mmCIF file of C-alpha atoms in Angstrom:
data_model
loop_
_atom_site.group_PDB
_atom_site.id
_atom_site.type_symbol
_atom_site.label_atom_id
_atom_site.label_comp_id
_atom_site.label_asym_id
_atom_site.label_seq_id
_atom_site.Cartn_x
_atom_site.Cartn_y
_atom_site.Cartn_z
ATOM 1 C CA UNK A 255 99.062 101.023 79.296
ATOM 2 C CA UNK A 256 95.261 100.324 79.898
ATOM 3 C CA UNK A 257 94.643 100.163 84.165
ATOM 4 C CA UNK A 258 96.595 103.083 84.984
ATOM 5 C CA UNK A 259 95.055 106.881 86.378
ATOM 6 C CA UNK A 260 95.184 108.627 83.356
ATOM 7 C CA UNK A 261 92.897 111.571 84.419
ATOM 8 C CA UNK A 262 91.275 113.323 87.569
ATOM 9 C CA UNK A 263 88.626 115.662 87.891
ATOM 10 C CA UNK A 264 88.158 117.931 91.123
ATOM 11 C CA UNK A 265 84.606 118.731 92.185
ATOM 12 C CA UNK A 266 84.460 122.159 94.009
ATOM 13 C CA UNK A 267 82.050 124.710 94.990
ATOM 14 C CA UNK A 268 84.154 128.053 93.180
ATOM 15 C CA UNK A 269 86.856 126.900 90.516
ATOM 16 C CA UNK A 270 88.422 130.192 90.404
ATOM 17 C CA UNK A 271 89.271 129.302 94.144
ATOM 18 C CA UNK A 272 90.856 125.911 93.639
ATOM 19 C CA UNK A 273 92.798 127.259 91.066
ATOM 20 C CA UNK A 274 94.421 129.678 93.551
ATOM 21 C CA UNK A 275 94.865 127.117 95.989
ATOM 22 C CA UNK A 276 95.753 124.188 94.054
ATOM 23 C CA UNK A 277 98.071 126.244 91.870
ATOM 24 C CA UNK A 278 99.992 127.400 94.921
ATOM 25 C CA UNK A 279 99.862 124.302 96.370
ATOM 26 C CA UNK A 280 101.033 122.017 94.194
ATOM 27 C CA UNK A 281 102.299 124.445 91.198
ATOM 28 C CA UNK A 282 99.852 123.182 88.773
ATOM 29 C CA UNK A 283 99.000 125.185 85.705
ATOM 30 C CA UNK A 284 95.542 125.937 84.707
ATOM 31 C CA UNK A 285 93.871 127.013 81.433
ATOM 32 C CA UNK A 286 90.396 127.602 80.973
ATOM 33 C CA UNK A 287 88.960 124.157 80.626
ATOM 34 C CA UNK A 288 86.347 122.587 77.244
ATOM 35 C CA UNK A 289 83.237 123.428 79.041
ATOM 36 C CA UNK A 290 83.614 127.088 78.782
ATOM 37 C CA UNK A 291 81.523 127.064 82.425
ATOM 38 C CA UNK A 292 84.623 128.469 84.579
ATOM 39 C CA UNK A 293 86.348 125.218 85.068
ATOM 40 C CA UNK A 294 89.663 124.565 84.276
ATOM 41 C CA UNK A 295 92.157 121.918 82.568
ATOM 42 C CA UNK A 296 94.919 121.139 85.156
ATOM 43 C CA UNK A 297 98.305 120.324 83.668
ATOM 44 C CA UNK A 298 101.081 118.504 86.233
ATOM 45 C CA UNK A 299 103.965 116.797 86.411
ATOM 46 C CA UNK A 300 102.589 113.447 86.157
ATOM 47 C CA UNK A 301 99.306 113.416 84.229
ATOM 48 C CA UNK A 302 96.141 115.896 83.351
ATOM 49 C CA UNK A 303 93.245 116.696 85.275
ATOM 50 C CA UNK A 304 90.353 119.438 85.698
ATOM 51 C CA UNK A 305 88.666 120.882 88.013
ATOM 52 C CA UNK A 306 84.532 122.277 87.607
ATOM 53 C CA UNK A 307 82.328 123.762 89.851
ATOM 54 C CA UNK A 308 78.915 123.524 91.117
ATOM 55 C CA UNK A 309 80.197 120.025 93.296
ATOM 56 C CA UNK A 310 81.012 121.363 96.337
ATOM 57 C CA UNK A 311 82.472 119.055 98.785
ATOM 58 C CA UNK A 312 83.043 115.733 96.060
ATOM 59 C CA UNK A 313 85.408 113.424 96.461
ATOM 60 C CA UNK A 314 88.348 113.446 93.290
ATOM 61 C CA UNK A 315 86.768 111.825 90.251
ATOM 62 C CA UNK A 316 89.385 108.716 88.882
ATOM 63 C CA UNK A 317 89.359 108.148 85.429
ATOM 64 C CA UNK A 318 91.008 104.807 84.348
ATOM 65 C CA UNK A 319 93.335 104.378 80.573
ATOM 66 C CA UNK A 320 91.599 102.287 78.339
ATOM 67 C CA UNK A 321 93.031 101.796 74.873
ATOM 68 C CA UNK A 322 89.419 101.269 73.158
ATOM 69 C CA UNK A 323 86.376 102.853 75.422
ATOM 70 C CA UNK A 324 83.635 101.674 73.612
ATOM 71 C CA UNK A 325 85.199 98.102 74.166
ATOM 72 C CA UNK A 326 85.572 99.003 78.228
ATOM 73 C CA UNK A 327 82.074 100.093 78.068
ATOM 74 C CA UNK A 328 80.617 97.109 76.746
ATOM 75 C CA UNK A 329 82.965 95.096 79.487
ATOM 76 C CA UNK A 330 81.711 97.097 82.620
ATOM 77 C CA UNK A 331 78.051 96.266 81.776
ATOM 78 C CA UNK A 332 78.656 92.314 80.990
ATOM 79 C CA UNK A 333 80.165 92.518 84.447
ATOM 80 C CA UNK A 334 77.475 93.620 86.329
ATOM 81 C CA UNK A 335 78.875 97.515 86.031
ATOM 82 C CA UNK A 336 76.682 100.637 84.873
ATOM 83 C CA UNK A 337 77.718 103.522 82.418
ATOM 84 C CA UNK A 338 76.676 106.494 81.798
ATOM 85 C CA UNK A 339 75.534 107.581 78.222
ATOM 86 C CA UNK A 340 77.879 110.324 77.598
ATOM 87 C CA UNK A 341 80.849 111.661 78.597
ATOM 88 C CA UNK A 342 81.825 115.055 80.768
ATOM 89 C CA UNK A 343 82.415 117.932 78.326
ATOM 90 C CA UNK A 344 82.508 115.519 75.657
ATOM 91 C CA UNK A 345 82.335 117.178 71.818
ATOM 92 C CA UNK A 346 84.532 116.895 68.910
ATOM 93 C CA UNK A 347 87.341 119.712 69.827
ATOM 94 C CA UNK A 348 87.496 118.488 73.210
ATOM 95 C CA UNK A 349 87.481 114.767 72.520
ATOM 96 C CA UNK A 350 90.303 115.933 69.909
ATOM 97 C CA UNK A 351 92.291 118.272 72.974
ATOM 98 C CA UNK A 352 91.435 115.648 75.716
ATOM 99 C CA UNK A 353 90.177 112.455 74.977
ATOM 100 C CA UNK A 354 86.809 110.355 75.766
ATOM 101 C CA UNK A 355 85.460 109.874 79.103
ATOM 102 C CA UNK A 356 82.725 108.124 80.580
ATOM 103 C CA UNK A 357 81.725 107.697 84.427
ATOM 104 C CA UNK A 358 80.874 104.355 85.523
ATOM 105 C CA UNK A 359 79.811 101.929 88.473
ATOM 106 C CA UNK A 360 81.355 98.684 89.132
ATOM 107 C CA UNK A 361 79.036 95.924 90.131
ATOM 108 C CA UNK A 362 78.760 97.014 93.686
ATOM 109 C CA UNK A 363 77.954 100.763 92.843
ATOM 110 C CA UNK A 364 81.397 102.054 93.707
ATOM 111 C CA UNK A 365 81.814 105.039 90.852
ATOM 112 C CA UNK A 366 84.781 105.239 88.496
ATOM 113 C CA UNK A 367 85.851 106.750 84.805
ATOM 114 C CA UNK A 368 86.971 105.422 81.868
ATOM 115 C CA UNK A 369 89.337 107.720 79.745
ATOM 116 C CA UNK A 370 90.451 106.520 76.013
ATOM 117 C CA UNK A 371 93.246 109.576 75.629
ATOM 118 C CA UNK A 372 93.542 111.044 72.009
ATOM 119 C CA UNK A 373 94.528 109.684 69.375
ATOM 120 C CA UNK A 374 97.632 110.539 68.351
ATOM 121 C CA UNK A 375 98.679 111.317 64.801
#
């Protein structure tokens, strides 16, 4: 369903360290995430996420479920919005594993994502 969190993103300082703490925390599992930079793909009970490094202190990254993202794109920037050009960790195998993401502005310059999940099949 398009609107819903379909993906978060942690920004820390050591990623290695949130996994330990996250992991016991919550019971999250971790696998070395697209980027091959030390981050990590974070599988839960209710959704995906990741984690990278080198953003110490951030606030949790939202990405939003849209069903066509170049669509969404277009939409944010008639609306005032702004987008960026590409995508975190965005290539074929990890579009393929993870699905397309884009980080975006609404029209007051509050940042949000866009995530069109894989395709399936």
């Amino acid at each position: 369903m398009a609107g819903e969190i379909s993906f978060f993103e942690l920004g820390v300082d050591d990623p290695e360290k949130a996994r330990t703490f996250y992991g016991a925390l919550f019971g999250w599992n971790f696998q070395p995430g697209p980027s091959g930079e030390g981050g990590y793909a974070i599988g839960t009970p209710s959704g995906q996420g990741g984690v990278h490094g080198g953003d110490p202190g951030a606030g949790p990254y939202l990405f939003f479920r849209v069903d066509d993202l170049d669509a969404a794109v277009e939409q944010v920037r008639e609306l005032g919005g702004s987008v960026t050009d590409t995508g975190p960790g965005e290539d074929d195998g990890s579009a393929a594993r993870f699905g397309r993401f884009r980080l975006c502005r609404d029209n007051q310059g509050s940042p949000f994502g866009l995530h069109e999940p894989p395709r399936v099949g």
